[in-house]
Structures are given as C-alpha cells and as structure tokens.
XYZ file of C-alpha atoms in Angstrom:
673
model
C 0.000 0.000 0.000
C 1.503 3.334 -1.055
C 1.650 6.009 1.611
C 0.057 9.299 0.612
C 1.058 12.613 2.132
C -2.156 12.624 4.173
C -1.419 9.139 5.507
C 2.101 10.134 6.552
C 0.785 13.276 8.273
C -1.889 11.343 10.157
C 0.553 8.619 11.177
C 3.122 11.089 12.545
C 0.383 12.877 14.487
C -0.841 9.588 15.966
C 2.680 8.571 17.011
C 3.221 11.920 18.761
C -0.164 11.645 20.496
C 0.510 8.120 21.747
C 3.975 9.150 22.932
C 2.609 12.161 24.854
C -0.090 10.126 26.593
C 2.277 7.243 27.350
C 4.847 9.477 29.049
C 2.397 11.984 30.522
C 3.743 11.607 34.064
C 7.438 11.549 33.105
C 7.365 14.361 30.513
C 4.770 16.775 31.880
C 6.245 19.632 29.830
C 4.940 17.935 26.661
C 1.378 18.095 28.017
C 1.111 21.549 29.572
C 3.106 24.433 28.147
C 5.573 25.321 30.938
C 5.057 28.672 32.630
C 8.818 29.268 32.443
C 8.519 29.387 28.651
C 5.946 32.189 28.708
C 7.046 35.727 27.892
C 5.331 38.780 29.408
C 3.834 39.714 26.041
C 0.844 41.443 27.639
C 3.092 43.775 29.612
C 5.320 44.474 26.618
C 2.333 45.380 24.468
C 0.754 47.475 27.209
C 3.907 49.467 27.861
C 5.059 49.762 24.247
C 1.696 50.436 22.669
C 0.655 52.625 25.580
C 3.733 54.769 25.012
C 3.158 55.006 21.253
C -0.549 55.672 21.606
C 0.217 58.288 24.229
C 2.035 60.315 21.575
C -0.999 60.227 19.291
C -3.553 60.696 22.054
C -3.772 64.518 21.763
C -4.176 64.210 17.982
C -6.821 61.521 18.424
C -8.737 63.626 20.927
C -8.674 66.501 18.448
C -9.898 64.194 15.699
C -12.571 62.962 18.078
C -13.796 66.522 18.505
C -13.821 67.044 14.724
C -15.738 63.829 14.096
C -18.255 64.710 16.774
C -19.274 67.772 14.733
C -20.714 65.915 11.705
C -22.086 63.196 13.953
C -23.894 65.694 16.157
C -25.019 67.561 13.057
C -26.448 64.520 11.317
C -27.987 63.367 14.593
C -29.629 66.781 15.053
C -30.975 66.801 11.482
C -32.449 63.322 11.783
C -33.781 64.032 15.253
C -35.437 67.326 14.338
C -36.795 66.323 10.938
C -40.470 65.345 11.298
C -40.942 61.627 11.044
C -43.423 61.788 8.112
C -40.737 63.436 5.974
C -38.128 60.790 6.826
C -40.553 57.951 6.089
C -41.573 59.659 2.853
C -37.927 60.114 1.850
C -37.169 56.444 2.427
C -40.312 55.449 0.532
C -39.399 57.738 -2.371
C -35.874 56.319 -2.505
C -37.324 52.823 -2.503
C -39.600 53.740 -5.418
C -36.705 55.090 -7.471
C -34.598 51.993 -6.845
C -37.120 49.193 -7.094
C -40.649 50.379 -7.747
C -43.632 49.860 -5.516
C -42.263 46.736 -3.783
C -39.142 48.541 -2.578
C -41.212 51.605 -1.685
C -43.549 49.454 0.393
C -40.568 47.843 2.117
C -39.216 51.271 3.100
C -42.592 52.575 4.261
C -43.507 49.471 6.262
C -39.997 49.123 7.691
C -39.684 52.696 8.953
C -43.329 52.652 9.988
C -42.469 49.718 12.242
C -39.551 51.724 13.684
C -41.969 54.570 14.456
C -44.591 52.487 16.249
C -41.935 50.502 18.144
C -41.286 53.535 20.347
C -37.587 53.624 19.435
C -37.689 56.387 16.833
C -35.255 58.761 18.570
C -32.780 55.996 19.373
C -33.030 54.701 15.804
C -32.229 58.109 14.350
C -29.081 58.251 16.488
C -28.115 54.841 15.121
C -28.661 56.076 11.566
C -26.497 59.091 12.343
C -23.692 56.729 13.367
C -24.120 54.756 10.122
C -24.391 57.850 7.907
C -21.125 59.274 9.231
C -19.108 56.074 9.615
C -19.949 54.612 6.203
C -18.523 57.523 4.131
C -15.307 57.266 6.177
C -15.208 53.515 5.544
C -15.896 53.971 1.827
C -13.137 56.563 1.458
C -10.626 54.441 3.356
C -11.634 51.271 1.558
C -11.542 52.799 -1.912
C -8.167 54.411 -1.223
C -6.738 51.085 -0.043
C -8.176 49.247 -3.053
C -6.820 51.807 -5.535
C -3.412 51.740 -3.808
C -3.203 47.968 -4.141
C -4.330 48.143 -7.770
C -1.862 50.846 -8.762
C 1.047 49.237 -6.895
C 1.032 45.475 -7.570
C 3.977 45.001 -5.204
C 1.794 46.190 -2.348
C -1.121 43.923 -3.249
C -0.010 40.953 -1.127
C 0.757 43.202 1.851
C -2.613 44.937 1.511
C -4.391 41.571 1.373
C -2.607 40.511 4.560
C -3.675 43.743 6.274
C -7.270 43.235 5.131
C -7.182 39.625 6.353
C -5.993 40.833 9.754
C -8.641 43.572 9.887
C -11.368 41.045 9.147
C -10.107 38.264 11.425
C -9.133 40.283 14.505
C -12.234 40.389 16.730
C -13.859 43.780 16.956
C -13.603 43.904 20.743
C -9.803 43.554 20.440
C -9.197 46.841 18.664
C -11.843 48.649 20.681
C -9.432 48.702 23.627
C -6.726 50.871 21.988
C -9.416 52.998 20.335
C -10.962 53.583 23.743
C -7.543 54.662 25.037
C -7.066 57.036 22.105
C -10.499 58.564 21.644
C -11.971 58.210 25.113
C -15.397 56.980 26.146
C -18.229 58.181 23.948
C -20.011 57.736 20.623
C -17.028 58.819 18.501
C -14.999 55.732 19.399
C -17.919 53.628 18.174
C -17.949 55.689 14.997
C -14.239 55.045 14.374
C -14.599 51.339 15.184
C -17.506 51.050 12.739
C -15.496 52.771 10.005
C -12.519 50.442 10.533
C -14.725 47.370 10.538
C -16.620 48.448 7.408
C -13.575 49.469 5.311
C -12.196 46.011 4.235
C -15.259 44.962 2.176
C -15.001 48.210 0.210
C -11.261 47.752 -0.320
C -11.637 44.170 -1.561
C -14.480 44.976 -3.955
C -12.703 48.070 -5.307
C -9.588 46.019 -6.042
C -11.638 43.183 -7.525
C -13.677 45.546 -9.701
C -10.616 47.339 -11.079
C -8.865 44.053 -11.828
C -11.911 42.856 -13.773
C -12.079 45.890 -16.062
C -11.809 44.554 -19.605
C -8.492 44.948 -21.385
C -10.128 46.683 -24.357
C -11.479 49.423 -22.079
C -8.008 50.047 -20.640
C -6.472 50.196 -24.101
C -9.133 52.662 -25.284
C -8.390 54.905 -22.295
C -4.665 54.815 -23.053
C -5.185 55.569 -26.759
C -7.355 58.561 -25.893
C -4.239 60.262 -24.530
C -5.472 60.830 -21.000
C -3.155 60.939 -18.001
C -2.989 57.984 -15.655
C -5.235 59.813 -13.202
C -7.787 60.526 -15.920
C -7.708 56.903 -17.087
C -8.325 55.694 -13.552
C -11.050 58.089 -12.439
C -12.825 58.729 -15.751
C -12.684 55.256 -17.315
C -11.630 52.367 -15.066
C -13.489 53.269 -11.874
C -16.780 53.912 -13.749
C -16.289 50.583 -15.553
C -15.879 48.874 -12.177
C -18.865 50.687 -10.644
C -21.070 47.593 -10.328
C -18.523 45.672 -8.266
C -17.683 48.774 -6.228
C -21.365 49.194 -5.364
C -21.325 45.636 -4.011
C -18.615 46.911 -1.665
C -20.874 49.815 -0.657
C -23.624 47.328 0.206
C -21.293 45.157 2.287
C -19.798 48.175 4.062
C -23.244 49.436 5.004
C -24.171 46.071 6.480
C -20.851 45.815 8.321
C -21.308 49.270 9.847
C -24.846 48.439 10.938
C -23.676 45.186 12.545
C -21.307 47.242 14.702
C -23.967 49.442 16.300
C -24.472 47.243 19.372
C -20.761 46.552 19.738
C -20.145 50.292 19.568
C -22.781 50.744 22.265
C -20.626 48.689 24.643
C -18.071 51.478 24.759
C -20.005 54.407 23.372
C -22.598 54.885 26.073
C -24.694 56.361 23.268
C -28.454 56.395 23.687
C -29.068 54.614 20.390
C -30.838 51.420 19.448
C -27.701 49.364 20.091
C -27.574 50.593 23.663
C -31.248 49.718 24.091
C -30.591 46.140 22.979
C -27.597 45.826 25.291
C -29.377 47.398 28.258
C -32.555 45.330 27.942
C -30.543 42.128 27.501
C -28.584 42.855 30.675
C -31.841 43.411 32.574
C -33.401 40.261 31.072
C -36.244 42.311 29.575
C -36.536 39.944 26.664
C -39.671 41.502 25.213
C -38.038 44.911 24.932
C -34.765 43.351 23.770
C -36.648 41.440 21.074
C -38.438 44.625 19.983
C -35.251 46.694 19.870
C -33.438 43.879 18.083
C -36.281 43.726 15.561
C -35.716 47.407 14.800
C -32.087 46.675 13.941
C -33.163 43.728 11.771
C -35.631 45.985 9.940
C -32.891 48.550 9.335
C -30.619 45.776 8.081
C -33.221 44.444 5.640
C -34.149 47.877 4.259
C -30.540 49.016 3.908
C -29.476 45.685 2.400
C -32.240 45.653 -0.215
C -31.848 49.292 -1.219
C -28.053 49.333 -1.332
C -28.144 45.963 -3.109
C -30.384 47.505 -5.769
C -27.697 50.149 -6.373
C -25.223 47.361 -7.178
C -27.376 46.034 -9.998
C -28.158 47.737 -13.254
C -31.865 48.291 -12.839
C -34.046 50.975 -14.309
C -34.865 53.981 -12.184
C -38.579 54.497 -11.759
C -40.400 57.736 -12.506
C -38.954 60.621 -10.487
C -42.329 62.404 -10.473
C -43.764 59.711 -8.227
C -40.815 60.133 -5.858
C -41.405 63.912 -5.741
C -45.084 63.282 -5.086
C -44.257 60.988 -2.177
C -41.937 63.620 -0.722
C -44.622 66.280 -1.078
C -47.086 63.964 0.653
C -44.604 63.557 3.487
C -44.242 67.329 3.904
C -48.010 67.752 4.011
C -48.313 64.934 6.541
C -45.656 66.608 8.704
C -47.833 69.716 9.007
C -51.038 67.775 9.572
C -49.762 65.003 11.866
C -48.027 66.928 14.633
C -47.441 63.846 16.772
C -44.252 63.536 18.776
C -42.706 60.105 18.037
C -41.805 59.875 21.730
C -45.546 59.601 22.456
C -46.000 56.654 20.101
C -45.636 53.333 21.941
C -48.055 51.130 20.075
C -45.929 48.025 20.497
C -45.319 48.156 24.235
C -48.132 45.665 24.608
C -46.387 43.330 22.185
C -43.166 43.536 24.214
C -45.110 42.761 27.376
C -46.887 39.933 25.568
C -43.531 38.507 24.444
C -42.280 38.611 28.034
C -45.447 36.939 29.270
C -45.362 34.320 26.512
C -41.707 33.529 27.081
C -42.288 33.332 30.828
C -45.292 31.082 30.359
C -43.505 28.876 27.835
C -40.364 28.491 29.927
C -42.350 27.773 33.085
C -44.506 25.194 31.297
C -41.655 23.621 29.373
C -38.782 24.376 31.710
C -38.071 20.719 32.313
C -37.914 19.978 28.576
C -35.668 22.992 27.896
C -33.372 22.053 30.762
C -33.294 18.500 29.455
C -32.233 19.675 25.997
C -29.533 21.916 27.419
C -28.253 19.407 29.983
C -28.198 16.494 27.535
C -26.308 18.558 24.986
C -23.830 19.671 27.640
C -23.342 16.423 29.559
C -23.290 14.056 26.571
C -21.860 16.295 23.866
C -20.078 19.524 24.662
C -18.604 18.614 28.043
C -16.961 15.338 26.923
C -15.543 17.149 23.918
C -14.091 19.853 26.159
C -12.636 17.846 29.062
C -12.736 14.289 27.711
C -14.670 11.168 28.632
C -12.288 10.385 31.468
C -13.450 13.513 33.326
C -16.953 14.068 31.961
C -18.374 10.619 32.707
C -19.646 10.819 36.294
C -22.341 8.982 38.283
C -24.402 12.186 38.462
C -24.705 12.418 34.679
C -23.866 9.080 33.075
C -24.821 6.805 35.951
C -21.358 5.308 36.407
C -17.786 6.378 37.112
C -15.164 6.323 34.377
C -12.377 3.846 35.102
C -8.886 3.738 33.544
C -9.781 0.411 31.947
C -12.517 2.149 29.949
C -9.896 4.300 28.238
C -8.120 1.146 27.137
C -11.413 -0.178 25.752
C -11.949 3.038 23.779
C -8.434 2.943 22.339
C -8.684 -0.779 21.557
C -12.023 -0.337 19.801
C -10.724 2.619 17.841
C -7.613 0.640 16.925
C -9.673 -2.271 15.584
C -11.897 0.066 13.565
C -8.862 1.956 12.277
C -7.240 -1.291 11.208
C -10.325 -2.423 9.316
C -10.543 0.911 7.484
C -6.826 0.786 6.661
C -7.156 -2.755 5.285
C -9.857 -1.502 2.924
C -7.233 0.772 1.373
C -7.770 4.066 3.242
C -4.876 4.293 5.680
C -5.274 8.029 6.337
C -8.933 7.650 7.354
C -8.066 4.730 9.607
C -5.376 6.662 11.427
C -7.770 9.613 11.769
C -10.178 7.349 13.652
C -7.430 6.586 16.178
C -6.615 10.303 16.485
C -10.309 11.080 17.079
C -10.311 8.525 19.906
C -7.404 10.338 21.593
C -9.219 13.664 21.308
C -12.503 12.258 22.627
C -10.911 10.478 25.577
C -8.638 13.375 26.535
C -10.766 16.393 25.625
C -9.789 19.332 23.453
C -9.009 21.605 26.417
C -6.530 19.053 27.846
C -4.774 17.973 24.662
C -0.947 17.943 24.840
C 0.433 21.012 23.156
C 3.016 18.930 21.275
C 0.233 16.749 19.847
C -1.783 19.775 18.666
C 1.286 21.526 17.257
C 2.471 18.499 15.295
C -1.063 17.611 14.200
C -1.902 21.042 12.800
C 1.562 21.371 11.223
C 1.074 17.974 9.554
C -2.344 19.087 8.350
C -0.738 22.248 6.966
C 1.897 20.157 5.183
C -0.842 18.030 3.633
C -2.877 21.068 2.621
C -0.248 23.527 1.397
C 3.226 22.062 1.759
C 6.142 23.098 3.941
C 5.397 26.820 3.642
C 1.969 26.470 5.228
C 3.279 24.001 7.831
C 5.942 26.527 8.825
C 3.323 29.293 9.119
C 1.152 27.086 11.343
C 4.068 26.291 13.665
C 5.104 29.947 13.939
C 1.583 31.159 14.748
C 0.911 28.414 17.313
C 4.261 29.008 19.032
C 3.437 32.707 19.225
C 0.186 31.871 21.056
C 2.025 29.553 23.449
C 4.817 32.008 24.180
C 2.203 34.646 25.003
C 0.720 32.354 27.664
C -2.642 32.061 25.874
C -2.526 28.391 24.937
C -5.117 27.065 27.404
C -7.567 29.806 26.459
C -6.879 29.139 22.781
C -7.795 25.475 23.241
C -11.080 26.475 24.870
C -11.847 28.699 21.882
C -10.915 25.880 19.507
C -13.231 23.525 21.380
C -16.349 25.706 21.157
C -15.736 26.984 17.643
C -14.854 23.457 16.488
C -18.037 21.994 17.983
C -20.110 24.757 16.365
C -18.443 24.346 12.971
C -18.953 20.570 13.089
C -22.655 21.022 13.856
C -22.992 23.610 11.077
C -21.142 21.367 8.618
C -23.409 18.397 9.312
C -26.750 20.206 9.582
C -25.952 22.869 6.973
C -24.586 20.270 4.584
C -27.735 18.166 4.892
C -29.961 21.216 4.420
C -27.915 22.253 1.382
C -28.266 18.727 -0.002
C -32.025 18.870 0.573
C -32.239 22.257 -1.147
C -30.295 20.920 -4.131
C -32.783 18.122 -4.829
C -36.001 19.939 -3.889
C -37.148 23.282 -5.255
C -39.706 23.551 -2.484
C -36.972 23.089 0.111
C -34.916 25.900 -1.413
C -38.009 28.110 -1.578
C -38.319 27.618 2.189
C -34.625 27.844 3.071
C -33.642 30.755 0.835
C -35.620 33.516 2.621
C -34.504 32.083 5.958
C -30.856 32.279 4.854
C -31.385 35.825 3.543
C -32.844 36.861 6.892
C -30.086 35.231 8.939
C -27.412 36.943 6.835
C -28.906 40.389 7.428
C -29.311 40.041 11.211
C -26.456 41.740 13.114
C -24.385 39.454 15.347
C -25.672 40.680 18.690
C -29.303 40.011 17.845
C -28.628 36.259 17.682
C -28.094 36.306 21.431
C -31.653 37.393 22.191
C -33.654 34.255 21.250
C -31.187 31.833 22.852
C -31.192 33.845 26.074
C -34.982 33.820 26.108
C -35.157 30.044 26.335
C -31.804 28.789 27.630
C -30.423 31.680 29.721
C -26.724 32.455 30.059
C -24.368 29.553 29.487
C -22.116 27.710 27.111
C -24.985 25.948 25.358
C -26.629 29.291 24.543
C -23.347 30.530 23.088
C -23.077 27.335 21.034
C -26.575 27.847 19.597
C -25.917 31.517 18.787
C -22.702 30.636 16.931
C -24.476 27.888 14.971
C -27.362 30.182 13.995
C -24.948 32.788 12.654
C -22.451 30.460 10.959
C -24.701 27.873 9.314
C -25.837 29.958 6.333
C -22.617 29.744 4.236
C -22.624 25.962 4.584
C -26.201 25.733 3.295
C -25.667 28.139 0.405
C -22.324 26.813 -0.846
C -23.340 23.164 -0.521
C -26.452 23.732 -2.603
C -24.598 25.912 -5.113
C -21.889 23.299 -5.617
C -24.378 20.469 -6.082
C -26.632 22.279 -8.584
C -23.833 23.712 -10.758
C -22.427 20.393 -11.988
C -21.645 20.738 -15.740
C -24.527 19.384 -17.864
C -22.213 17.169 -19.925
C -21.124 15.307 -16.771
C -24.750 14.828 -15.730
C -25.705 13.620 -19.213
C -22.819 11.133 -19.271
C -23.805 9.731 -15.874
C -27.466 9.515 -16.901
C -26.563 7.718 -20.108
C -24.555 5.175 -18.109
C -27.664 4.356 -16.067
C -26.681 6.058 -12.788
C -29.422 6.395 -10.195
C -30.151 9.702 -8.454
C -28.124 8.633 -5.422
C -25.219 7.415 -7.578
C -25.329 10.667 -9.535
C -25.142 12.629 -6.301
C -22.389 10.525 -4.742
C -20.191 9.836 -7.773
C -20.649 12.972 -9.897
C -22.187 15.965 -8.151
C -20.516 15.643 -4.734
C -16.909 15.324 -6.056
C -17.431 18.277 -8.389
C -19.041 20.319 -5.596
C -16.171 19.672 -3.143
C -14.347 23.009 -3.778
C -17.567 24.953 -3.298
C -18.440 23.001 -0.135
C -14.944 23.624 1.244
C -15.383 27.330 0.547
C -18.623 27.211 2.522
C -16.779 25.447 5.346
C -14.124 28.159 5.236
C -16.740 30.893 5.580
C -18.475 28.968 8.361
C -15.210 28.795 10.328
C -14.600 32.542 9.983
C -18.206 33.301 10.967
C -17.852 31.067 14.027
C -14.722 32.885 15.188
C -16.434 36.247 14.649
C -19.394 35.200 16.775
C -17.214 33.578 19.419
C -16.204 36.936 20.902
C -19.783 38.246 20.918
C -20.874 35.028 22.630
C -18.470 35.844 25.466
C -21.229 38.103 26.786
C -23.414 35.087 27.580
C -21.044 32.702 29.259
C -18.201 31.413 27.082
C -14.619 31.017 28.198
C -11.382 31.200 26.270
C -9.941 33.997 24.176
C -13.316 35.662 23.621
C -13.815 36.109 27.336
C -10.264 37.476 27.692
C -10.915 40.043 24.962
C -14.166 41.157 26.558
C -12.588 41.400 30.015
C -9.672 43.377 28.579
C -12.148 45.867 27.136
C -13.836 46.353 30.503
C -10.475 46.763 32.271
C -8.942 48.921 29.495
C -6.076 46.388 29.371
C -4.502 47.115 25.986
C -1.931 44.335 26.270
C -4.416 41.566 27.020
C -6.915 42.842 24.455
C -4.378 43.032 21.625
C -2.610 39.739 22.430
C -5.861 37.773 22.885
C -7.324 39.334 19.761
C -4.184 38.518 17.807
C -4.320 34.933 19.077
C -7.938 34.647 17.913
C -6.953 36.053 14.518
C -4.074 33.566 14.274
C -6.393 30.629 14.911
C -8.837 31.926 12.302
C -5.983 32.497 9.840
C -4.684 28.946 10.344
C -8.134 27.470 9.748
C -8.655 29.696 6.713
C -5.348 28.720 5.076
C -5.826 25.010 5.786
C -9.279 24.878 4.195
C -8.199 27.054 1.266
C -5.278 24.722 0.639
C -7.505 21.662 0.447
C -9.966 23.547 -1.785
C -7.165 24.546 -4.191
C -5.934 20.948 -4.370
C -9.451 19.776 -5.164
C -9.873 22.427 -7.872
C -6.566 21.377 -9.419
C -7.673 17.731 -9.386
C -10.869 18.718 -11.211
C -8.951 20.883 -13.685
C -10.749 24.061 -12.600
C-alpha cells in the first residue's frame, strides 16, 4: 500500500499523540506548556503600545472633537426632521430603486420603527451609520486603488485586510478607547474600521476585472494615468464597487451594538444591550427587531444600487416627498408619544415566561443532555466528563483502554480496505474524545496542525502554522486558545453536518430551497448581537446558549455553498452519468458531490470565519477562552491583554482559513478548474 502525504501526516500525528499520553507523568512539559517558557507579552504590548498611543492621544482627541461635529449635526438633522418626511424620503428612494415593492418595504420598515417607540434611538443609530460609512468607503476605496496601482503592495494589503477582518472587533476597541476616550465617537471610528475592508476588496476586484479593451481605449485617448483611472476604469468597475458599498453598510450596521458597549450612546444598540442585561426579553426582542428591519431595508436598497436596474419615474418620488411634507404639518405627533408596540413587548415577556415555566423541564433536558453528553466530553474528555451524576457510572482507567482498543480495531479495518489516512484519523479522534480538546498535549496539537498544513499547502503552510501556534504559546494564551478551539470546532462541526444536509435537501427539492432561501437571507442580514436574544430567552446564560448563537450565525454559508456546488455540476457530466444508467443517489455521490467539493470547502471556510467572529460576541453570555479574555480586557482597558488575545484569535482563524483554502485549491486542481 503506497503512503500518501495525508497518511504520513496522520501517522506522525498519531505517534506523537501516543507518545505524549504514554509518558504523561514523566514528561509533563509535553502536556502543559511550561510557565517558564511564557514571555510577558501582555506587559510588553501594554507598555510599548501605551507609550506610542500616548504620543498620538492629543491628535486623536482633536480628531474625536472634529468627528463629533458631523455626527452631532447629522444626529440633530435626523432628530429634528419630522418623522413623516423621513418615512416619505425612504419610501421615495425605494420607489426610485425598485418600484412599488421597494417603496412598500421602506414605508412598512420605517413605519415599524416609528410604532416601536424607538424612533429617537433609531435616528441616532442612523447618524452613526451615515457618518461612519462615508469614512469607511473613502478608506476602503483608497486602499483598493493603492493595491491596484502598486502590484507590489497587493499581497501586503491583502494581509492587512485579512488581519482587519479576522481580529475580533472587541480587540481593537481597547486601543481605540484609550485614544479617543469613552463616547459615541470611538464607536464611529470602530464602525469605520470594521466596514472598510469589504469596500477595499471589492474596489480592487472591480478594477482588476475591467476589460483589457477598455483600458487600451483609455490609453489611446491620450489621457493621463489619473484621468484613465477616475474617468474610465473606476466607472467601468462601478457595479462591483457598489457591491462593496452594500457590504460596508451592512458591516457598519452590525457594529452598532458593539459600539454601544463602549459608546454609552443612547441609540438602538444601547437599548438592545441594556434590555438584555436586565433580562427584559420583550423589549430586547423589539429593539433587536428594529435593527433587523434597518438591516433588511438598507441591504435591499443598497443591493439595488449594485445592480443595473431601471430607475422608476422621479415624479412619483417627488409626489411621495410632497405627501410627506403635508403629513408633517397635519400630523403633529411627537414620536416619543407613540408606543403602540409596548403591549407586544409585554406579551412577548409573558409568553416567554409562560412557555419556559410550562416547558422548563424539557428545555433544561435539551440543554443538559447537549452539555453532559456532547459539549462537556468534547471539552474535558470522557475520562473527566463521565460521572455517576450524569452518566450513571464512574469512568475507570480500563474504559480508556477499551476506547483505544475499539478505535484501533476500527482503524485497522478501514486501513485494510485501502484508506490508511482515514483509519489513522479514527485513532486520532479517539485520543481527542478520551482526553478532551481543552486538555490535549500542546506537542500533539502543534504536530497535528503542522502535519495538516503540510498536507494542505506544503512546507510553507506548515511553517506558518508552527510559527503562529508558538506565538500563542509564548504569550501564555494556549489554554484559552484550546477552549476557543473547542467551542468553535463543535459549532463548525454542527454547522457542517446540519448545513450540509440542508444544502443537499435544497439541491434536490425546489420547495426546500423556496423555504430555506428567505430564511438564509434573513439570517445573513441580522447583526451578530441580535442572535443572542432568542437563545437567552429560552436557555439563559451559558455555554450551550453561546453554542446555539454561533451555529445560527455560521450555518448559512454551509447551506448556500453546498447547494450551489451540487446544482452547478456541468450538464455534460450529468448527461454522461445519466446515459450510463446512474441512479439519483449514484449521480449525487459519484458525480455531483466530487465536483461540488471546492464549493463546499469554501462554505466550510466561511463557516469557520463566521464562528470565530461570533465567538467573541458570545463571550457576553457565558463562554470562556480567548473571547472572554478580549471582553474582560475591554472592561479593564487592558490594551496588552486585548491586543494579544485578539491577535491569538486572529491567528487561529488564519490557520483554519489557510488550511481549508489549501484543500480547496488541491481539489480544484484535481478537477482541472
């Protein structure tokens, strides 16, 4: 039997794991990273960055004052403008972009905001978005143009954008808080930073896709390089750039609650945060619904700008605006006096209370079973999780031998069938399950991930994996990193299984996709924080609630990419399989699934990144690990801990991203794509 690279990697990992467990008592330094090998990275970052930021602090405070002027101005305009005019303006814009359907969406959406009783807070949120998004668009477009005009900088710019998108938002809030001080402006700056990368990527992508003939025509016209860029190439790339505008708007809106954590701004984000902390789930649900409505309206309208659609009659838009002005004079009702949905919030509280009291035992059973028989064994291993209180018996050392022996027999049978790598992976899975992710030997994890990197992308990727993991260990964050890996890994596995099955269902049933598609669209427009509200309603604070919130947010890419890969199989391949007499199941297994593998891996990649993004937000409801460290650092204004923990989280996400991308590229090459 020839040994593939994957088989060698798995075998080396297994040997290291067996060695570590066999000599656990004699070589304890192979199990737990020694404290003597930890450097005071937190202190170095705190002192060094604190000194550097101290130099820029006066400039930042001056910039904070300057930024507060447009923010206060926009907030005043939105706050003082009568609500009928604002609703009419949104309705008119919707008409121009998408006709009566888009107009109705704008009118109904902002009408809901009005009757929710959160009109003033919502206008402050819009002020934050209206000021932060132009900053993000300017920064993003400048970065994209810079990378396009200087190809040597492209790789460096991509690395910077990767870091900006993988570093958790809470991590860079700490230095921003130090620079700009407590208040709404720091939330404004954080939103602009978070929303800039999508614009930069789409600007670069759009410019690179400009047709060669258009560039040649611009050159032959005799224009300067600046004229070619701004008068020809950027307009030609406008469609892709508008996609960046759409994504930047959604990114900025998703930051409103996170900004409220440090902004202390009486906006809708602060209302969600405050009501969640007080366990007023009805009000939290109502305020969260306002953010979802904003997200849907902004997503649909900005998305319409990214497509070449006709603009509807401007006269109708002017008529709607005139109707709004007339209504403003006739309907002199203060929006603060409109609380039509308070009863709904109270009804939600009563319904949730009644449901949880009536079904408390069932809900507790779901949560406890998932924790005791799923999450807990994965975190601390069967040898510690199996107790008389939960499993009805005490785990004995002999049971570990039974697990390893059973796994060894199964691994041997799989290897004899010709798949040595899969067989060895079964034995590795047994080690992980018996030991627990949080207690895995660092040498085993280091060698295992490096071997996986070697299999995926060669020595270069393996070297990157080793460097990044050693950096986490030297910073003293290894145990917290393992806890983050455990929860994100469990969530990604659940999303991969459930999302993959749903994507498969959607690929073979049009009715299934008709049901799943709007649900996926809705989940992708909901800001991260809002996912915490429903899980808190029914399962309270805890690790299981965090697990559910991560799964709800991260499952959509797996569904979409699985379905897309399965339904885009080339027709000639399908015809050839049909002519050979393949059944539907054989067609799916032998033709569609292998061809869809790159797309499914891309969905897995996105799911992993989504899980890491949500992991930090979930720290608010009971998770441990790096996310909790980042959140605590924000509350303590500990720049060193915030930056180092955030960097560690970004390193883990970067490792996962590169590993999956490597396997996807190998699969594309095998398919000749």
